[in-house]
CSV table of C-alpha atoms in Angstrom, one decimal:
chain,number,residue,atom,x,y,z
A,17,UNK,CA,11.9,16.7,-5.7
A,18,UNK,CA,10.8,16.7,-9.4
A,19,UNK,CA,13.8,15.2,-10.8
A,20,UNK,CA,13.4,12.5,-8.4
A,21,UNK,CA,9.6,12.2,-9.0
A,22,UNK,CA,10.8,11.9,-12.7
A,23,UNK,CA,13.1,9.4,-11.9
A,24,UNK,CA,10.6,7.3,-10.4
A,25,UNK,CA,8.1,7.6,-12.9
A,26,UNK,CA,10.6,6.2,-15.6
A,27,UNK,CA,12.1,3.5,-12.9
A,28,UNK,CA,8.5,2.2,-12.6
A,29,UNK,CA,8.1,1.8,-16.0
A,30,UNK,CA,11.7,-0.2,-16.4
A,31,UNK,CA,10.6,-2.1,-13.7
A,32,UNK,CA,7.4,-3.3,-15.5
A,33,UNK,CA,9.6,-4.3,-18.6
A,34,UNK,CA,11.5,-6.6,-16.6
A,35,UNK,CA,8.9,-7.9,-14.7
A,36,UNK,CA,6.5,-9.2,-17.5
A,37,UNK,CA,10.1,-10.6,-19.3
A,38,UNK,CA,9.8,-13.0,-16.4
A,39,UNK,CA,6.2,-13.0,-16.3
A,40,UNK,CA,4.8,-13.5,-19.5
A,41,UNK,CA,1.4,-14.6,-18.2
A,42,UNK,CA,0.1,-11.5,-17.3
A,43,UNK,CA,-0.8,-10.6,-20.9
A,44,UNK,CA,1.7,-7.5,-20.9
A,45,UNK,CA,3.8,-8.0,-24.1
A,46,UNK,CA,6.7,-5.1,-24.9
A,47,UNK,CA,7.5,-3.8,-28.5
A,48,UNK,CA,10.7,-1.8,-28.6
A,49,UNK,CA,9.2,-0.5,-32.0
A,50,UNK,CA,6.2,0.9,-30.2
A,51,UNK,CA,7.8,3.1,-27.6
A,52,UNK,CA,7.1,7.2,-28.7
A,53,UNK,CA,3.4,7.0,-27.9
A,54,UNK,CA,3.6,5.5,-24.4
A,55,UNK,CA,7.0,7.5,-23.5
A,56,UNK,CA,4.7,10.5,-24.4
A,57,UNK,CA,1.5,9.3,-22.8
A,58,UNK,CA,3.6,8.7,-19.7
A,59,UNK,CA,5.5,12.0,-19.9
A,60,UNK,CA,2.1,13.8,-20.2
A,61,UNK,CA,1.6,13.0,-16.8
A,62,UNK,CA,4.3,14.7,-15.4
A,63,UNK,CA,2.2,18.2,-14.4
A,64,UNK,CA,0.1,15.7,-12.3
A,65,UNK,CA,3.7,14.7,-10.7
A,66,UNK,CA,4.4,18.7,-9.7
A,67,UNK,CA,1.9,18.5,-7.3
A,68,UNK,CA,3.9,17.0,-4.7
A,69,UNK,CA,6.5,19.1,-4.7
A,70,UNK,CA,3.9,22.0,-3.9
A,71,UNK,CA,2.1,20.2,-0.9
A,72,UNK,CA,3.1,19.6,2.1
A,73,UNK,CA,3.6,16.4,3.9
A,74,UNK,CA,0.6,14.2,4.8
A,75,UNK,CA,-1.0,10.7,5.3
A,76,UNK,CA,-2.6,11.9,1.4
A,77,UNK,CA,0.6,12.8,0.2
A,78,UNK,CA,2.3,9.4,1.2
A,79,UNK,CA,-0.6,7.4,-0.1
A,80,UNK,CA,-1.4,9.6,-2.9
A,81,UNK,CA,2.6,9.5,-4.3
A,82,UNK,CA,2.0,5.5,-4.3
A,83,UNK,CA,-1.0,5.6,-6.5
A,84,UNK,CA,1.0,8.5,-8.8
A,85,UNK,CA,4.0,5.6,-9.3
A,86,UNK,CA,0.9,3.2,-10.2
A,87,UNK,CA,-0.9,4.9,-12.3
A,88,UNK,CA,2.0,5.5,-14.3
A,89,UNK,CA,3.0,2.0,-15.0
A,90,UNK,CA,-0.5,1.0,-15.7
A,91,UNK,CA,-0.7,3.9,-18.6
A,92,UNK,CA,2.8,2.8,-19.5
A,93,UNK,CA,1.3,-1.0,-19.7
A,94,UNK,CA,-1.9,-0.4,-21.4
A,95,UNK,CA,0.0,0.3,-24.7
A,96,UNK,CA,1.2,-3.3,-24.6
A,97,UNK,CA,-1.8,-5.1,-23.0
A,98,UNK,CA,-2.8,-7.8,-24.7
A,99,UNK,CA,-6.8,-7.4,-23.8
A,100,UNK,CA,-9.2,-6.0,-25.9
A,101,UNK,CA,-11.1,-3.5,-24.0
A,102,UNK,CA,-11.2,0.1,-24.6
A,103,UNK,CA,-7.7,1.3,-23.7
A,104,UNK,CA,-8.2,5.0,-24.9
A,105,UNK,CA,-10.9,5.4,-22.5
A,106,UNK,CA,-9.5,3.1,-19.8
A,107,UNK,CA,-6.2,5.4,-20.0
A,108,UNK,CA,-8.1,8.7,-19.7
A,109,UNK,CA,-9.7,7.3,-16.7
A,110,UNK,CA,-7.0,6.3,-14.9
A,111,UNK,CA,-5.2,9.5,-15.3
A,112,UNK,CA,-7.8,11.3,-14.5
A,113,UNK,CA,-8.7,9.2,-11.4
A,114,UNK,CA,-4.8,10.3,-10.0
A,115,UNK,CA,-5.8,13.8,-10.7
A,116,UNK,CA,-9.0,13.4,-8.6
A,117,UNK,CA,-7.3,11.3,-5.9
A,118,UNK,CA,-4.4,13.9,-5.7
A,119,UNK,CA,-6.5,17.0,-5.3
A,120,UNK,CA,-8.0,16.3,-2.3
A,121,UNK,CA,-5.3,13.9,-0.6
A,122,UNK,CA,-2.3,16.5,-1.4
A,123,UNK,CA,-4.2,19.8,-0.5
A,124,UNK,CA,-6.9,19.5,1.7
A,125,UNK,CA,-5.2,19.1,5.1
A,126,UNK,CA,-6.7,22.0,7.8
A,127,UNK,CA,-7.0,20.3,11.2
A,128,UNK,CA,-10.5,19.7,13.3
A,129,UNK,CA,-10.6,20.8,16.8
A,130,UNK,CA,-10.3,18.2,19.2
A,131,UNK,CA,-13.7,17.8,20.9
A,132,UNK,CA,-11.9,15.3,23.1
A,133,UNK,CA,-7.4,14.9,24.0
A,134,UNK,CA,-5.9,11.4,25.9
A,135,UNK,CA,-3.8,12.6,28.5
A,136,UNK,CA,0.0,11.4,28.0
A,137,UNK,CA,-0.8,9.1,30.9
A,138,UNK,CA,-3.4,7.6,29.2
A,139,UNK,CA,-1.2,7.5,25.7
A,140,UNK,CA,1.0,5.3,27.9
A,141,UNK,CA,-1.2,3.2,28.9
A,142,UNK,CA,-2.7,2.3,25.4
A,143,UNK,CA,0.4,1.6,24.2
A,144,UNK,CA,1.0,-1.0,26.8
A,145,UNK,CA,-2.5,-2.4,26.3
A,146,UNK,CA,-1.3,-2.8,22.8
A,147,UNK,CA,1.3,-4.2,22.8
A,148,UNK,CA,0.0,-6.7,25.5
A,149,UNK,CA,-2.8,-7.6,22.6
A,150,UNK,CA,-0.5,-8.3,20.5
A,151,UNK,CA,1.2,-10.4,22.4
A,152,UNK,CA,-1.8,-12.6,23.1
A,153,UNK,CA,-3.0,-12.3,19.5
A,154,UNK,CA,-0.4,-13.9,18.4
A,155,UNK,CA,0.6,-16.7,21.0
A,156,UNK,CA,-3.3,-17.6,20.4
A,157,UNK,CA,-2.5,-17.5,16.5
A,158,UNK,CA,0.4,-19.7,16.9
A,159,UNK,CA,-2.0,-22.7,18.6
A,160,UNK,CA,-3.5,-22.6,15.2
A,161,UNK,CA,-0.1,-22.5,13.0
A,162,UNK,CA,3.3,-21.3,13.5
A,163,UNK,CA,6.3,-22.7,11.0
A,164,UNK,CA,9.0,-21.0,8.9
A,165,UNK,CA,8.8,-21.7,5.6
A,166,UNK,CA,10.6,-19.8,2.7
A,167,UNK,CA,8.1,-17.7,0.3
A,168,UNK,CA,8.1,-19.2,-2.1
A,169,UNK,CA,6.6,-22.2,-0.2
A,170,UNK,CA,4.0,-20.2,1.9
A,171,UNK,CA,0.9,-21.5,-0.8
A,172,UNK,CA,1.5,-24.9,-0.2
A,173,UNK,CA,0.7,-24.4,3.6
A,174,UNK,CA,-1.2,-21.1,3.9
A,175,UNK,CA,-4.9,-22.9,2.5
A,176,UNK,CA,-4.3,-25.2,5.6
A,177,UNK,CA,-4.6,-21.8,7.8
A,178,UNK,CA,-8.3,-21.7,9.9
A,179,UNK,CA,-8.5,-19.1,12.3
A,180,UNK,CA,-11.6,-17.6,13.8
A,181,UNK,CA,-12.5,-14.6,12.5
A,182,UNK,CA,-12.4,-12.6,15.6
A,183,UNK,CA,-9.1,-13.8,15.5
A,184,UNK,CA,-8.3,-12.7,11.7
A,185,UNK,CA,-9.9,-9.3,12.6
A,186,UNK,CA,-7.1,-9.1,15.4
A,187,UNK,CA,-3.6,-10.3,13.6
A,188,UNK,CA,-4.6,-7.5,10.1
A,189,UNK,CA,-5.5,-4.4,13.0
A,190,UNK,CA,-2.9,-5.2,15.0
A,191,UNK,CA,-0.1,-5.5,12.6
A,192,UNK,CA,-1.5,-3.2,10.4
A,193,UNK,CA,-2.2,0.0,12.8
A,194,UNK,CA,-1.9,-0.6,16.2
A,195,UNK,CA,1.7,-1.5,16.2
A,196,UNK,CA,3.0,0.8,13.7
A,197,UNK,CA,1.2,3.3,16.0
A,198,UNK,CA,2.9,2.1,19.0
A,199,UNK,CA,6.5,1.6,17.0
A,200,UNK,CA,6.0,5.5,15.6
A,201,UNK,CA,5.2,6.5,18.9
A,202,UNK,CA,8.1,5.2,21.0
A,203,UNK,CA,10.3,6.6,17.8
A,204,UNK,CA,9.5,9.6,17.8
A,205,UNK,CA,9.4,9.8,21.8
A,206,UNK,CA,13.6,8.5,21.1
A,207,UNK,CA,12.5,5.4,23.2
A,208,UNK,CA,14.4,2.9,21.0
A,209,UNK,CA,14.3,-0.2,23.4
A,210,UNK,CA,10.3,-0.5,23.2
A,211,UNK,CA,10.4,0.5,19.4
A,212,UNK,CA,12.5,-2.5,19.1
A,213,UNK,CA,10.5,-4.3,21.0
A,214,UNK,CA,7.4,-3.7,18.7
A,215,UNK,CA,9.9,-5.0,15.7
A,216,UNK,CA,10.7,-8.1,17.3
A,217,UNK,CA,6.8,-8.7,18.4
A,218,UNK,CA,5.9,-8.4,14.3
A,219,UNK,CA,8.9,-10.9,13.0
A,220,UNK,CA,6.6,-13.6,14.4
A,221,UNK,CA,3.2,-12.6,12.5
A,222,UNK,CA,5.1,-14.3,9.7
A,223,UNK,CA,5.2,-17.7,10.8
A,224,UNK,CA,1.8,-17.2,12.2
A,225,UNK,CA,0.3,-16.0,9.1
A,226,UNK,CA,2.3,-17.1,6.1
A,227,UNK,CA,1.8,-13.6,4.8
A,228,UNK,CA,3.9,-11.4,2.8
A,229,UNK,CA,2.9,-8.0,4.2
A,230,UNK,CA,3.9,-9.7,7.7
A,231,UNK,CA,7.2,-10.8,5.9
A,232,UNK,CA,8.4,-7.6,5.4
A,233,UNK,CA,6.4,-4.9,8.0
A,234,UNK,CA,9.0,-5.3,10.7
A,235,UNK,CA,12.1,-3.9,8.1
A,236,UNK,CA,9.6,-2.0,6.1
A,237,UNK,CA,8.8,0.3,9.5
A,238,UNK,CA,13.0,0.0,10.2
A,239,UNK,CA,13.6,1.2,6.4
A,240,UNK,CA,11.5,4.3,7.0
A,241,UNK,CA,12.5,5.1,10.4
A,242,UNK,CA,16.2,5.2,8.5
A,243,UNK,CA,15.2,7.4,5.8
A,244,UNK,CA,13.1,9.8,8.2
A,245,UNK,CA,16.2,10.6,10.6
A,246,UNK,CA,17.8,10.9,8.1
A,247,UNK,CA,15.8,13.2,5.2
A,248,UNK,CA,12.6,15.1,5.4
A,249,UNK,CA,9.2,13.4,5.1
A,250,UNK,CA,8.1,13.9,1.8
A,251,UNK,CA,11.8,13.1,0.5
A,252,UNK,CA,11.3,10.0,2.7
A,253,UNK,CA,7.8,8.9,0.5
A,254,UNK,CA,9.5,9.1,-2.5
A,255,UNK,CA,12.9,7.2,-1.7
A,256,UNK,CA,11.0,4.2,0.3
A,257,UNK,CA,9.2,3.4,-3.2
A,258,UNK,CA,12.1,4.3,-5.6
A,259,UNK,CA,15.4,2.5,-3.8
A,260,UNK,CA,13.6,-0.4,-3.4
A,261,UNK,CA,12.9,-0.6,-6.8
A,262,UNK,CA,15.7,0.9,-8.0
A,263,UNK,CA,17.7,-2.3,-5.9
A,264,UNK,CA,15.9,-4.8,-7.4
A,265,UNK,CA,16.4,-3.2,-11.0
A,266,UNK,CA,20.2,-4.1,-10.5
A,267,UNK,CA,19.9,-7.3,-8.8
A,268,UNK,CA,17.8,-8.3,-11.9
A,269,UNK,CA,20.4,-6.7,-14.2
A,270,UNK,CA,23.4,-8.6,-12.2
A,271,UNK,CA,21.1,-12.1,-12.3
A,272,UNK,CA,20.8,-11.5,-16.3
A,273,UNK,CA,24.6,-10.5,-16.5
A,274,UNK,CA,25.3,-13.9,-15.2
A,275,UNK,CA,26.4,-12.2,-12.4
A,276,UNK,CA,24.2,-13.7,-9.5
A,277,UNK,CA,22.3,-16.7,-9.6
A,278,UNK,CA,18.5,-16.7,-9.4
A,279,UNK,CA,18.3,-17.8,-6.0
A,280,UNK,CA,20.5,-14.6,-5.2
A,281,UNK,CA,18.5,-12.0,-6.9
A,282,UNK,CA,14.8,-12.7,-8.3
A,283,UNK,CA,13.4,-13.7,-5.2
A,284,UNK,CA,13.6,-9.8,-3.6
A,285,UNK,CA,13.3,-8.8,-7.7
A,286,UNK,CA,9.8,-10.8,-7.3
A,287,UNK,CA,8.2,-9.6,-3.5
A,288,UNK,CA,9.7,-6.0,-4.3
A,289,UNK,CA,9.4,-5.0,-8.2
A,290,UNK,CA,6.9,-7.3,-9.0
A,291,UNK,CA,4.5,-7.7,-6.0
A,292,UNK,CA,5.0,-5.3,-4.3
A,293,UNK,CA,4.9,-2.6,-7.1
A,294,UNK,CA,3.8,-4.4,-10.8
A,295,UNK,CA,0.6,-6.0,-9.6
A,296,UNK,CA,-1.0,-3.0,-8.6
A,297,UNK,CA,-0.6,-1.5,-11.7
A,298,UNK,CA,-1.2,-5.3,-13.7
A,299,UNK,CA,-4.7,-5.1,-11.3
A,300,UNK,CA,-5.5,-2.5,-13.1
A,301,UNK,CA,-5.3,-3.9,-16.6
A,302,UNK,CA,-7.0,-7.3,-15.3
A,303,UNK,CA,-10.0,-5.3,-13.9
A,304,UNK,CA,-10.5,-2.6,-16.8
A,305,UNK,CA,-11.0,-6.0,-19.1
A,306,UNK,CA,-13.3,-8.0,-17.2
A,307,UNK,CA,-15.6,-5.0,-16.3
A,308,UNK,CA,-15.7,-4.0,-20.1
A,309,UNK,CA,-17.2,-7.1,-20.9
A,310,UNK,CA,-19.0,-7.8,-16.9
A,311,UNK,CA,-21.6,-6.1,-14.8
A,312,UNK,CA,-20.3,-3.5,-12.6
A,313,UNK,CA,-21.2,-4.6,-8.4
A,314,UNK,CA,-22.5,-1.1,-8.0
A,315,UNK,CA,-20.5,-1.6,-4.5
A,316,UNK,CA,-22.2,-5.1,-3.9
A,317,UNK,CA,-18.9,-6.1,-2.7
A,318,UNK,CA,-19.4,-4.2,0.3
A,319,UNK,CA,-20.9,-6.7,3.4
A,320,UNK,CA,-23.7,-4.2,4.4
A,321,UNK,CA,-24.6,-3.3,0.7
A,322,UNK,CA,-24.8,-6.9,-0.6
A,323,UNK,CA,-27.5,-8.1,2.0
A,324,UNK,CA,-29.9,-4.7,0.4
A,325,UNK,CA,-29.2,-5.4,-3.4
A,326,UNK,CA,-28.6,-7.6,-5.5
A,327,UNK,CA,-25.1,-8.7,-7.0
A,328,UNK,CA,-24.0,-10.7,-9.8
A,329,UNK,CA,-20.9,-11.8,-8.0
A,330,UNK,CA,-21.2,-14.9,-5.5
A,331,UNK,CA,-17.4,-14.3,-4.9
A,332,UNK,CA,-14.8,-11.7,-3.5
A,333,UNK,CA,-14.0,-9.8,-6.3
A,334,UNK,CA,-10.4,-11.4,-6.3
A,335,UNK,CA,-11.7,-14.6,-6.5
A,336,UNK,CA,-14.0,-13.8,-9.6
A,337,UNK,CA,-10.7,-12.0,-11.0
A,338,UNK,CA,-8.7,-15.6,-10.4
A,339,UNK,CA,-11.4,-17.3,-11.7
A,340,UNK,CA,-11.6,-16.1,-14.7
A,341,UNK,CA,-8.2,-15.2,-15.8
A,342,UNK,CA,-6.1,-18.4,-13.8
A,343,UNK,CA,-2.9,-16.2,-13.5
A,344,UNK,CA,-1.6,-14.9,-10.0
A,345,UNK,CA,-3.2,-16.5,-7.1
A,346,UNK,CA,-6.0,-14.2,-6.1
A,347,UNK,CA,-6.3,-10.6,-7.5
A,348,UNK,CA,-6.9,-8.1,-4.9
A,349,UNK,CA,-6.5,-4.8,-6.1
A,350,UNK,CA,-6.6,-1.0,-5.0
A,351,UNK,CA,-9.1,1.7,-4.8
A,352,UNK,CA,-8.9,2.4,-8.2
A,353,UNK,CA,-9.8,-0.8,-9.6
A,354,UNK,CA,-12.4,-1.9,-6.7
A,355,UNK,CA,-13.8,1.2,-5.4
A,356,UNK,CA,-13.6,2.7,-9.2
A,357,UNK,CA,-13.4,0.4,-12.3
A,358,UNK,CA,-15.5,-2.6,-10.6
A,359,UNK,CA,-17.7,-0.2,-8.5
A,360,UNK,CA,-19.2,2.0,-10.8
A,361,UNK,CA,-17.4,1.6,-14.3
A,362,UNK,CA,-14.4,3.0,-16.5
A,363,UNK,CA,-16.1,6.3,-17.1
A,364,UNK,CA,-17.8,7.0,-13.3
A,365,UNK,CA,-14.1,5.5,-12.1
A,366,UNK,CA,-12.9,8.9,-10.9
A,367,UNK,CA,-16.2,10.2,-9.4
A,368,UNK,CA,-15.6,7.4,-7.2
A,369,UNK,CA,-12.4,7.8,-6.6
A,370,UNK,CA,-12.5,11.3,-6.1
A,371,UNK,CA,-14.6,10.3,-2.6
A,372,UNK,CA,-12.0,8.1,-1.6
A,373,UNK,CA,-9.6,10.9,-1.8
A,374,UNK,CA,-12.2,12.9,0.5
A,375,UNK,CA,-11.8,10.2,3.4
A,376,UNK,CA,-8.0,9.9,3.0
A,377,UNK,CA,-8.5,14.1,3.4
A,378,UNK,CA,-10.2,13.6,6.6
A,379,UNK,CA,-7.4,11.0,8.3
A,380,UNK,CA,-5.2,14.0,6.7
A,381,UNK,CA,-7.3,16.5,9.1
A,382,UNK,CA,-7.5,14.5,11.4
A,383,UNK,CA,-4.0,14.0,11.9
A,384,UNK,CA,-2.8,17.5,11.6
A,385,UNK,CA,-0.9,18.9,14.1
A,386,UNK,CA,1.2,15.7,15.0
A,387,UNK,CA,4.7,15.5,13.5
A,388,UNK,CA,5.1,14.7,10.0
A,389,UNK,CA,7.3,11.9,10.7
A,390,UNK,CA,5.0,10.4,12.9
A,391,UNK,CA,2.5,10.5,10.7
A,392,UNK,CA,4.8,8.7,8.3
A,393,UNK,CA,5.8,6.1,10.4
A,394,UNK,CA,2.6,5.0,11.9
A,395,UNK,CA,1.2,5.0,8.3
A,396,UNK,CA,3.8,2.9,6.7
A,397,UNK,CA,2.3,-0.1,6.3
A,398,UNK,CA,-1.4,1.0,5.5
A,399,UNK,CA,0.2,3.0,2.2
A,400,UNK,CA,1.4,-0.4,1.4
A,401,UNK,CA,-1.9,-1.9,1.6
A,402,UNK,CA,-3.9,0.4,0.2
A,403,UNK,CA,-1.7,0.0,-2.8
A,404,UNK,CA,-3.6,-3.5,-3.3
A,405,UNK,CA,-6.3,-3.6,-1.1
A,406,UNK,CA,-9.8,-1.5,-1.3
A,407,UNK,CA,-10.4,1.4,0.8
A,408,UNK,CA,-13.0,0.1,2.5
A,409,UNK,CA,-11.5,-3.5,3.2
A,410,UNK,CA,-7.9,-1.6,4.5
A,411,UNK,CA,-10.7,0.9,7.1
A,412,UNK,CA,-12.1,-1.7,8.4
A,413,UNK,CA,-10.4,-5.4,8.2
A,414,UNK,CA,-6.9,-3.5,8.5
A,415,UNK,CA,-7.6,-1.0,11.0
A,416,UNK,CA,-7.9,1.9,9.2
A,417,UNK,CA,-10.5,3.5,10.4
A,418,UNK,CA,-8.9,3.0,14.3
A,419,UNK,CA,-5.6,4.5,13.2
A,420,UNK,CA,-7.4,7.8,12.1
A,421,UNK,CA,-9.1,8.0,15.5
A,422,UNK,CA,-5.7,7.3,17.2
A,423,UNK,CA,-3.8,10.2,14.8
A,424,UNK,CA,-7.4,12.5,16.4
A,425,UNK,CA,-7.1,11.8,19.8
A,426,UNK,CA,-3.5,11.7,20.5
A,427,UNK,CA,-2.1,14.4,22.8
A,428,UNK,CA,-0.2,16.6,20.5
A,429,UNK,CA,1.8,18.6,23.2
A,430,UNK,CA,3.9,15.4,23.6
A,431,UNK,CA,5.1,15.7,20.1
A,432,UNK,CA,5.9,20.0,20.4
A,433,UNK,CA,9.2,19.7,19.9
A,434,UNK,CA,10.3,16.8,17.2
A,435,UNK,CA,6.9,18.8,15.5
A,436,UNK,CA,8.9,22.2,15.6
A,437,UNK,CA,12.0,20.6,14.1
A,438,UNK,CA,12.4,20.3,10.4
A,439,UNK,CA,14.5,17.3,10.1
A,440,UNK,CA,17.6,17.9,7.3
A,441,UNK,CA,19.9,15.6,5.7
A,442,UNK,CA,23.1,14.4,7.5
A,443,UNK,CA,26.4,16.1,6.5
């Protein structure tokens, strides 16, 4: 576990060489000369990095080892950021925001009593109803768009994209929670014809949406329903973040070897090393500058807040981001640069993220007692968003929020015997 946590840590920070080679816009410039200080900054962080391998498995621990693989890039990128804000202080922050985040989301996991079960009958029935409402979110989705474009075309089409909001509120919850609820729960139940079927329903929120996250959900969930028959969970976390990135390290290595073309490798180099895992840690960066020299929102940003106080922002926080800096499309960023950096400063950034790691706690008690591959599973995607979406955006908007009452209220004597069974690697 700790060599591979190490191994991860430096993979991350490979990664981010290569991405900002092909980047160069995102004001992240290398010097081979200058690498002692931020090998050791990075290296410093390692105790923080022990932690997982004394916890135990949890919706924390797989959202919580995420943030540990961003946080290090981003303290492995502020020596080479080419803003001019407080990086010493900004650094310190950020590392101690993991530590706050951690504490809570690794170790504080005891369950609460279920005031109120769903009989299996009724589980059964949900699961239909969901994956009914899928079925009609999307065919109603599709009256508004539905074409296959490559990625690297989805912006020239996805502004043209109107849907009702009712109807945005349904295709992020639905994709985002209820399905990877339903596809965990026919897994883990070994019902592989309607866990299939919950696949197949997702491959056509792409051409709906013109989203990334839809792109890749449906062989995302596969991926980690692969790994988690075959390892244990919390060796699952860590390898569904590092051989991703670890594949697109050598497809950029053969592409730069002249060994595949650029059609061949960069585009998975750019959704998977780059998107996927730079940006949240670039976010980072972006937001620590233009809150050292803007007014923090004091949680404006939130819908309910901003109709009681004032706000200096007229804009989504990505927007404002875009606006200023004209790199990247919008910037939508984590907990720790929304919630944290934007919210309430640099230096009140892990007060504030401390809380968040309080309400990831709670979805970790209130999912305790169901298998830990379940929990896994079901939370697949939201680890992914979280990694560039606020907290509070991903509870509501994404269905959150519903998932943690789902993990509460589902009937845990169904699961008594995958729960009882540590799952080992294959021989």
């Amino acid at each position: 576990m700790a060599s591979l946590i190490s191994i991860h840590v430096a993979v991350c920070c490979i990664s981010l060489i290569c991405v900002v080679y092909l980047n160069p816009a995102y004001h992240v410039q290398f010097n081979s000369s200058r690498l002692l200080l931020p090998i050791a900054t990075v290296a410093a962080l390692a105790p923080v990095g022990l932690l997982f391998t004394l916890a135990e498995f949890s919706f924390g621990y797989f959202v919580g080892f995420y943030f540990f693989g961003m946080v290090a890039g981003y303290l492995w990128g502020n020596f080479f950021s080419g803003f001019y804000y407080n990086h010493q202080l900004s650094g310190l922050s950020a590392a101690a925001s993991a530590l706050a985040f951690l504490l809570p989301a690794l170790f504080i996991t005891s369950p609460i009593r279920q005031v109120w079960v769903m009989s299996p009958r009724a589980l059964d029935r949900l699961l239909t109803f969901i994956l009914v409402l899928a079925l009609a979110t999307v065919a109603s989705a599709a009256s508004y768009n539905f074409r296959f474009v490559s990625m690297r075309d989805i912006y020239d089409f996805r502004g043209e994209i109107n849907f009702p909001a009712a109807l945005n509120y349904l295709l992020t919850i639905t994709s985002s929670a209820l399905l990877p609820f339903a596809f965990a729960c026919y897994v883990t139940r070994k019902d592989p014809w309607r866990a299939g079927a919950v696949l197949l329903l997702l491959v056509f929120y792409y051409p709906v949406t013109l989203s990334k996250v839809a792109m890749f959900t449906p062989a995302w969930l596969l991926i980690i329903a692969l790994l988690s028959r075959r390892y244990e969970p919390r060796l699952s976390a860590i390898l569904s973040m590092l051989g991703p990135l670890v594949l697109g390290l050598i497809l950029f290595s053969l592409y730069e070897g002249g060994v595949l073309t650029y059609a061949a490798a960069i585009p998975y180099f750019e959704t998977v090393n780059f998107r996927m895992v730079a940006v949240p840690s670039i976010g980072l960066d972006f937001y620590s500058d233009f809150f050292s020299n803007h007014e923090t929102t004091n949680f404006c940003q939130l819908r309910l807040l901003k109709a009681l106080i004032s706000c200096p922002y007229n804009h989504q926080l990505s927007v404002e981001i875009f606006n200023e800096y004209q790199v990247g499309g919008n910037f939508n960023a984590s907990l720790f640069a929304t919630e944290g950096i934007a919210s309430v400063g640099t230096l009140f950034a892990p007060v504030a993220v401390f809380v968040c790691g309080l309400v990831i706690a709670l979805a970790n008690r209130l999912s305790a007692g169901l298998p830990p591959r379940f929990i896994l599973l079901s939370g697949a995607i939201l680890a992914q968003i979280l990694l560039n979406v606020p907290l509070t955006i991903t509870l509501l908007t994404h269905g959150a929020a519903l998932m943690f009452l789902l993990w509460y209220v589902t009937p845990r004597t169904m699961f008594e015997q995958d729960a009882g069974k540590p799952i080992v690697p294959a021989h």
